[in-house]
Amino acid sequence: MKLSYSFIIPVFNRPQEIDELLQSMQKLNFTSEFEIVIVEDGSTLSSKSVVDEFKNSLNISYYFKENSGPGDSRNFGMSKAKGNYFLILDSDVILPQDYLLEVDRGLSANYTDCFGGPDAAHDSFTDIQKAINYVMTSFITTGGIRGNKTSTINFEPRSFNMGLSKTAFLASKGFGKIHPGEDPDLSLRLLKLGFKSQLLEKAKVFHKRRINWHKFYIQVNKFGKVRPILTKWHPTSAKLTFWFPLLFCLGFLLGLIGVFFNFYFLLYCYFGYTLVLFIHSTIINKSIKIGFYSVLAMCIQFYGYGTGFAVSKLYIGLMKRQEQQQFPNLFFK
């Protein structure tokens, strides 16, 4: 089957991001034609004028719809797209020149109806963006679950950099109403339907998160709340690693209590872990400042995710509450 690619990009009040993304698309090293579908998800700050500037150089379509969330907007875009393989991106990414070439090479060598790619930090990113990217991708903090693990079989893509065949979209009906968490939910439903997925390690994007520390906390806290809901829907997806941030926080609390009993071993372990993370991030990012920021980002990540996970596990796992009633802010209507 000859693959015909359609990029699907939802956007909400971020015309500057679309401008940067489309500029990077103009520079793609790919000789075959590809399509770009922009879906404006009820924005009050329109991207239409930005999109119009690229219509002479890119095969691009623009749609405006009422706000219904990124998952539904991606479904809308895929229903309008003309290609048979959809490349789903967040609006806050920038594509390397070889992105589409690496996707095509990967699928030609080993076709799957779904794939995910890693995210990386661009040199132009701020120090906070680089630190957050580090903790979201590093083996030291996440085990590389967002794109750096060596196993590529049955990989659960994330929608900042995800591929989905038209066949798989029609069979699965696309993304659900939960957000965040709509991408692993779709990945797990695809596996149940018999579709395969993989990690294309070379098909990376530069993920330019427009975020501050407070927004980062809110984001990871929602990630923590979503995970027990996904485990309820897909029991076979449960993993011990999902508990790690909560156990990390509880262990630190025990370490503080241990001080009153002259027991310092746990705190020494935490100090050693933090020192390793700081040194590794400093070397990777070539910046002591980013090393310090990475320690702060790690603390926010583990605390935010861990507490969100604990609250959700209590209400959804133990008290058997209905997820949409308990956490209405995690669902679009």
CSV table of C-alpha atoms in Angstrom, one decimal:
chain,number,residue,atom,x,y,z
A,1,MET,CA,0.0,0.0,0.0
A,2,LYS,CA,1.3,3.4,-1.0
A,3,LEU,CA,1.2,5.7,2.0
A,4,SER,CA,-0.4,9.2,1.6
A,5,TYR,CA,0.3,11.4,4.7
A,6,SER,CA,-2.0,13.9,6.3
A,7,PHE,CA,-0.8,16.0,9.3
A,8,ILE,CA,-3.6,16.5,11.8
A,9,ILE,CA,-3.0,19.5,14.1
A,10,PRO,CA,-5.6,20.9,16.6
A,11,VAL,CA,-4.9,24.4,17.9
A,12,PHE,CA,-6.5,26.5,20.6
A,13,ASN,CA,-5.5,30.2,20.9
A,14,ARG,CA,-1.9,29.7,19.8
A,15,PRO,CA,-1.4,31.2,16.3
A,16,GLN,CA,2.3,31.8,17.1
A,17,GLU,CA,2.9,28.1,17.6
A,18,ILE,CA,1.2,27.3,14.3
A,19,ASP,CA,3.4,29.8,12.6
A,20,GLU,CA,6.6,28.2,13.9
A,21,LEU,CA,5.3,24.7,13.1
A,22,LEU,CA,4.3,25.5,9.5
A,23,GLN,CA,7.7,27.2,9.0
A,24,SER,CA,9.4,24.0,10.0
A,25,MET,CA,7.1,22.1,7.6
A,26,GLN,CA,8.2,24.2,4.7
A,27,LYS,CA,11.7,22.9,5.3
A,28,LEU,CA,10.9,19.2,5.3
A,29,ASN,CA,13.1,17.0,3.2
A,30,PHE,CA,10.4,15.0,1.5
A,31,THR,CA,9.7,14.8,-2.2
A,32,SER,CA,6.2,13.4,-2.2
A,33,GLU,CA,3.2,15.5,-1.5
A,34,PHE,CA,1.6,15.6,1.9
A,35,GLU,CA,-1.4,17.3,3.4
A,36,ILE,CA,-1.8,19.5,6.5
A,37,VAL,CA,-5.2,19.8,8.3
A,38,ILE,CA,-5.5,22.5,10.9
A,39,VAL,CA,-8.4,22.3,13.3
A,40,GLU,CA,-9.2,25.5,15.3
A,41,ASP,CA,-10.9,24.2,18.4
A,42,GLY,CA,-13.2,27.1,19.3
A,43,SER,CA,-10.3,29.6,19.7
A,44,THR,CA,-11.0,33.2,20.4
A,45,LEU,CA,-7.5,34.0,19.1
A,46,SER,CA,-7.7,32.8,15.5
A,47,SER,CA,-4.9,31.1,13.5
A,48,LYS,CA,-6.6,31.6,10.2
A,49,SER,CA,-4.6,34.6,9.0
A,50,VAL,CA,-1.4,32.7,9.9
A,51,VAL,CA,-2.5,29.6,8.0
A,52,ASP,CA,-3.5,31.7,5.0
A,53,GLU,CA,0.1,32.9,4.7
A,54,PHE,CA,1.3,29.3,3.9
A,55,LYS,CA,-1.4,28.3,1.5
A,56,ASN,CA,0.8,29.0,-1.6
A,57,SER,CA,3.7,26.9,-0.3
A,58,LEU,CA,1.9,24.1,1.6
A,59,ASN,CA,-1.1,21.8,0.8
A,60,ILE,CA,-3.1,23.0,3.8
A,61,SER,CA,-6.7,23.0,4.9
A,62,TYR,CA,-8.2,25.0,7.8
A,63,TYR,CA,-11.3,24.2,9.8
A,64,PHE,CA,-13.0,26.1,12.7
A,65,LYS,CA,-15.3,24.2,15.1
A,66,GLU,CA,-16.8,24.7,18.5
A,67,ASN,CA,-14.5,23.8,21.4
A,68,SER,CA,-14.7,20.1,22.2
A,69,GLY,CA,-11.2,19.3,23.2
A,70,PRO,CA,-8.1,18.1,21.4
A,71,GLY,CA,-9.2,14.5,21.0
A,72,ASP,CA,-12.4,15.3,19.3
A,73,SER,CA,-10.6,17.9,17.2
A,74,ARG,CA,-8.2,15.3,16.0
A,75,ASN,CA,-11.1,13.0,15.1
A,76,PHE,CA,-12.7,15.9,13.2
A,77,GLY,CA,-9.4,16.5,11.3
A,78,MET,CA,-9.0,12.9,10.4
A,79,SER,CA,-12.5,12.7,9.1
A,80,LYS,CA,-11.7,15.6,6.7
A,81,ALA,CA,-8.3,14.4,5.7
A,82,LYS,CA,-7.6,12.9,2.2
A,83,GLY,CA,-4.6,10.8,3.1
A,84,ASN,CA,-4.6,7.2,4.3
A,85,TYR,CA,-2.1,7.7,7.1
A,86,PHE,CA,-2.5,10.5,9.7
A,87,LEU,CA,0.4,12.2,11.5
A,88,ILE,CA,-0.9,13.8,14.7
A,89,LEU,CA,1.0,16.6,16.2
A,90,ASP,CA,0.5,19.2,19.0
A,91,SER,CA,0.7,22.8,17.9
A,92,ASP,CA,3.7,23.4,20.2
A,93,VAL,CA,6.1,21.2,18.3
A,94,ILE,CA,8.8,22.0,15.7
A,95,LEU,CA,9.7,19.4,13.1
A,96,PRO,CA,13.3,18.5,12.2
A,97,GLN,CA,13.9,18.6,8.4
A,98,ASP,CA,14.1,14.8,8.2
A,99,TYR,CA,11.0,14.1,10.3
A,100,LEU,CA,8.7,12.9,7.5
A,101,LEU,CA,11.5,11.1,5.8
A,102,GLU,CA,12.2,9.1,9.0
A,103,VAL,CA,8.5,8.3,9.4
A,104,ASP,CA,8.3,7.0,5.8
A,105,ARG,CA,11.5,5.0,6.2
A,106,GLY,CA,10.3,3.4,9.4
A,107,LEU,CA,6.9,2.5,8.1
A,108,SER,CA,8.4,1.1,4.9
A,109,ALA,CA,10.8,-1.1,6.8
A,110,ASN,CA,8.2,-2.3,9.4
A,111,TYR,CA,4.6,-1.2,8.8
A,112,THR,CA,2.3,-0.8,11.7
A,113,ASP,CA,-1.1,1.0,11.9
A,114,CYS,CA,0.1,3.1,14.8
A,115,PHE,CA,3.4,4.6,15.9
A,116,GLY,CA,4.8,7.1,18.3
A,117,GLY,CA,8.0,9.2,18.2
A,118,PRO,CA,10.1,10.8,20.9
A,119,ASP,CA,10.3,14.5,21.8
A,120,ALA,CA,13.5,16.5,22.3
A,121,ALA,CA,14.6,20.0,23.3
A,122,HIS,CA,15.7,22.4,20.6
A,123,ASP,CA,18.6,24.7,21.2
A,124,SER,CA,16.3,27.7,21.1
A,125,PHE,CA,14.2,26.5,24.0
A,126,THR,CA,14.3,28.3,27.4
A,127,ASP,CA,16.1,26.8,30.3
A,128,ILE,CA,12.8,25.9,32.0
A,129,GLN,CA,11.6,24.2,28.8
A,130,LYS,CA,14.8,22.2,28.5
A,131,ALA,CA,14.6,21.2,32.2
A,132,ILE,CA,11.0,20.0,31.8
A,133,ASN,CA,11.9,18.2,28.6
A,134,TYR,CA,14.7,16.4,30.5
A,135,VAL,CA,12.5,15.1,33.3
A,136,MET,CA,9.7,14.1,30.9
A,137,THR,CA,12.1,12.0,28.8
A,138,SER,CA,15.0,10.9,30.9
A,139,PHE,CA,15.5,7.3,32.0
A,140,ILE,CA,16.4,8.6,35.5
A,141,THR,CA,12.9,10.1,36.0
A,142,THR,CA,10.4,8.3,33.8
A,143,GLY,CA,12.3,5.3,32.6
A,144,GLY,CA,12.2,6.8,29.1
A,145,ILE,CA,8.5,6.0,28.8
A,146,ARG,CA,7.9,9.0,26.6
A,147,GLY,CA,10.2,7.9,23.8
A,148,ASN,CA,13.6,6.8,24.8
A,149,LYS,CA,13.1,3.1,25.7
A,150,THR,CA,14.7,0.5,23.5
A,151,SER,CA,11.7,-1.8,23.1
A,152,THR,CA,9.6,-0.6,20.2
A,153,ILE,CA,6.8,-3.3,20.3
A,154,ASN,CA,3.3,-2.3,21.3
A,155,PHE,CA,4.5,1.2,22.2
A,156,GLU,CA,1.9,3.6,23.6
A,157,PRO,CA,2.3,6.8,21.5
A,158,ARG,CA,1.5,10.3,22.8
A,159,SER,CA,-0.4,12.7,20.6
A,160,PHE,CA,2.3,15.3,20.4
A,161,ASN,CA,3.9,12.9,17.9
A,162,MET,CA,1.7,10.0,16.8
A,163,GLY,CA,0.8,8.2,13.6
A,164,LEU,CA,-2.4,6.4,12.9
A,165,SER,CA,-3.7,4.7,9.8
A,166,LYS,CA,-7.1,5.6,8.4
A,167,THR,CA,-8.0,1.9,8.8
A,168,ALA,CA,-7.2,2.0,12.5
A,169,PHE,CA,-9.0,5.3,12.9
A,170,LEU,CA,-12.2,4.0,11.4
A,171,ALA,CA,-12.1,0.8,13.4
A,172,SER,CA,-11.4,2.5,16.7
A,173,LYS,CA,-13.4,5.7,16.1
A,174,GLY,CA,-10.4,7.6,17.2
A,175,PHE,CA,-9.8,9.5,20.4
A,176,GLY,CA,-12.2,9.5,23.4
A,177,LYS,CA,-13.4,12.4,25.5
A,178,ILE,CA,-10.9,12.1,28.4
A,179,HIS,CA,-8.0,14.6,28.5
A,180,PRO,CA,-5.3,14.1,29.2
A,181,GLY,CA,-5.1,10.4,28.7
A,182,GLU,CA,-6.9,10.2,25.4
A,183,ASP,CA,-3.7,9.0,23.6
A,184,PRO,CA,-2.9,6.0,25.8
A,185,ASP,CA,-6.6,5.1,25.9
A,186,LEU,CA,-6.6,5.0,22.1
A,187,SER,CA,-3.4,3.0,21.9
A,188,LEU,CA,-4.7,0.4,24.3
A,189,ARG,CA,-8.0,0.1,22.4
A,190,LEU,CA,-6.1,-0.4,19.2
A,191,LEU,CA,-4.1,-3.3,20.7
A,192,LYS,CA,-7.4,-4.9,21.8
A,193,LEU,CA,-8.6,-4.6,18.2
A,194,GLY,CA,-5.5,-6.4,17.0
A,195,PHE,CA,-3.6,-3.4,15.6
A,196,LYS,CA,0.2,-3.1,16.2
A,197,SER,CA,2.1,-0.1,17.2
A,198,GLN,CA,5.8,0.8,17.4
A,199,LEU,CA,8.3,3.5,18.4
A,200,LEU,CA,10.1,5.2,15.6
A,201,GLU,CA,13.1,6.4,17.5
A,202,LYS,CA,14.4,8.6,14.7
A,203,ALA,CA,11.1,10.4,14.0
A,204,LYS,CA,11.6,12.9,16.8
A,205,VAL,CA,10.0,16.3,17.2
A,206,PHE,CA,11.1,19.4,19.2
A,207,HIS,CA,8.3,19.8,21.8
A,208,LYS,CA,8.2,23.4,22.8
A,209,ARG,CA,6.0,23.4,25.8
A,210,ARG,CA,4.6,26.8,26.6
A,211,ILE,CA,4.6,26.2,30.3
A,212,ASN,CA,5.6,27.6,33.7
A,213,TRP,CA,6.1,25.7,37.0
A,214,HIS,CA,2.5,26.1,38.1
A,215,LYS,CA,1.1,24.9,34.8
A,216,PHE,CA,3.6,22.0,34.8
A,217,TYR,CA,2.3,21.0,38.2
A,218,ILE,CA,-1.3,21.1,37.0
A,219,GLN,CA,-0.4,19.0,34.0
A,220,VAL,CA,1.4,16.2,35.8
A,221,ASN,CA,-1.2,16.2,38.5
A,222,LYS,CA,-3.8,15.5,35.9
A,223,PHE,CA,-1.6,12.8,34.4
A,224,GLY,CA,-1.6,11.1,37.9
A,225,LYS,CA,-5.4,11.3,38.2
A,226,VAL,CA,-5.9,9.9,34.7
A,227,ARG,CA,-3.8,6.7,35.2
A,228,PRO,CA,-6.1,4.9,37.6
A,229,ILE,CA,-9.0,5.6,35.3
A,230,LEU,CA,-7.1,4.1,32.4
A,231,THR,CA,-6.2,1.1,34.5
A,232,LYS,CA,-9.9,0.7,35.3
A,233,TRP,CA,-10.8,0.7,31.6
A,234,HIS,CA,-7.8,-1.4,30.6
A,235,PRO,CA,-6.9,-3.7,33.6
A,236,THR,CA,-4.1,-5.4,31.7
A,237,SER,CA,-2.2,-2.1,31.3
A,238,ALA,CA,-1.5,-1.8,35.0
A,239,LYS,CA,2.2,-1.5,35.8
A,240,LEU,CA,4.2,-1.2,39.1
A,241,THR,CA,6.0,1.8,37.7
A,242,PHE,CA,2.8,3.8,37.8
A,243,TRP,CA,3.1,3.8,41.6
A,244,PHE,CA,6.7,5.1,41.6
A,245,PRO,CA,6.1,8.8,42.0
A,246,LEU,CA,3.7,8.2,44.9
A,247,LEU,CA,6.1,5.8,46.6
A,248,PHE,CA,8.9,8.4,46.0
A,249,CYS,CA,6.9,11.0,47.9
A,250,LEU,CA,6.0,8.6,50.7
A,251,GLY,CA,9.6,7.5,51.0
A,252,PHE,CA,10.8,11.0,51.4
A,253,LEU,CA,8.2,11.7,54.1
A,254,LEU,CA,9.4,8.6,55.9
A,255,GLY,CA,13.0,9.9,55.6
A,256,LEU,CA,12.0,13.1,57.3
A,257,ILE,CA,10.3,11.2,60.1
A,258,GLY,CA,13.4,9.0,60.4
A,259,VAL,CA,15.5,12.1,61.3
A,260,PHE,CA,13.7,12.2,64.7
A,261,PHE,CA,15.0,8.7,65.4
A,262,ASN,CA,18.5,9.4,64.1
A,263,PHE,CA,17.8,7.3,61.0
A,264,TYR,CA,19.3,9.1,58.0
A,265,PHE,CA,19.7,6.3,55.4
A,266,LEU,CA,16.6,7.2,53.4
A,267,LEU,CA,17.5,10.9,53.1
A,268,TYR,CA,21.0,9.9,52.0
A,269,CYS,CA,19.5,7.8,49.2
A,270,TYR,CA,17.3,10.7,48.1
A,271,PHE,CA,20.3,13.1,48.2
A,272,GLY,CA,22.3,10.6,46.1
A,273,TYR,CA,19.5,10.2,43.6
A,274,THR,CA,19.1,14.0,43.3
A,275,LEU,CA,22.8,14.5,42.9
A,276,VAL,CA,23.0,11.9,40.0
A,277,LEU,CA,20.0,13.6,38.3
A,278,PHE,CA,21.6,17.1,38.7
A,279,ILE,CA,25.0,15.9,37.3
A,280,HIS,CA,23.4,14.0,34.4
A,281,SER,CA,21.1,16.9,33.4
A,282,THR,CA,24.0,19.4,33.7
A,283,ILE,CA,26.1,17.2,31.4
A,284,ILE,CA,23.3,16.6,28.9
A,285,ASN,CA,22.2,20.2,28.7
A,286,LYS,CA,25.7,21.7,29.3
A,287,SER,CA,24.3,24.0,31.9
A,288,ILE,CA,24.4,24.0,35.7
A,289,LYS,CA,21.3,26.2,35.8
A,290,ILE,CA,19.3,23.7,33.8
A,291,GLY,CA,20.7,21.0,36.2
A,292,PHE,CA,19.2,22.9,39.1
A,293,TYR,CA,16.0,23.5,37.2
A,294,SER,CA,15.8,19.8,36.4
A,295,VAL,CA,15.9,18.9,40.1
A,296,LEU,CA,13.0,21.3,40.7
A,297,ALA,CA,11.1,19.9,37.7
A,298,MET,CA,11.6,16.4,39.1
A,299,CYS,CA,10.2,17.4,42.5
A,300,ILE,CA,7.2,19.0,40.9
A,301,GLN,CA,6.7,16.0,38.6
A,302,PHE,CA,6.8,13.3,41.3
A,303,TYR,CA,4.8,15.3,43.8
A,304,GLY,CA,2.2,16.4,41.3
A,305,TYR,CA,1.8,13.0,39.6
A,306,GLY,CA,2.0,11.1,42.9
A,307,THR,CA,-0.7,13.1,44.7
A,308,GLY,CA,-3.0,13.0,41.7
A,309,PHE,CA,-2.5,9.3,41.4
A,310,ALA,CA,-3.2,8.8,45.1
A,311,VAL,CA,-6.4,10.9,45.0
A,312,SER,CA,-7.7,9.1,41.9
A,313,LYS,CA,-6.8,5.7,43.3
A,314,LEU,CA,-8.7,6.4,46.4
A,315,TYR,CA,-11.9,7.6,44.7
A,316,ILE,CA,-11.8,5.4,41.5
A,317,GLY,CA,-10.0,2.3,42.7
A,318,LEU,CA,-11.2,2.0,46.4
A,319,MET,CA,-14.4,4.0,46.7
A,320,LYS,CA,-15.6,3.0,43.2
A,321,ARG,CA,-16.7,6.5,42.2
A,322,GLN,CA,-17.8,7.2,38.7
A,323,GLU,CA,-14.9,8.9,37.0
A,324,GLN,CA,-16.7,11.6,35.0
A,325,GLN,CA,-18.6,12.7,38.1
A,326,GLN,CA,-15.6,12.6,40.4
A,327,PHE,CA,-13.2,14.4,37.9
A,328,PRO,CA,-15.4,16.3,35.5
A,329,ASN,CA,-12.5,18.5,34.5
A,330,LEU,CA,-10.8,15.5,32.9
A,331,PHE,CA,-13.5,15.0,30.4
A,332,PHE,CA,-14.9,17.0,27.4
A,333,LYS,CA,-18.7,16.6,26.7
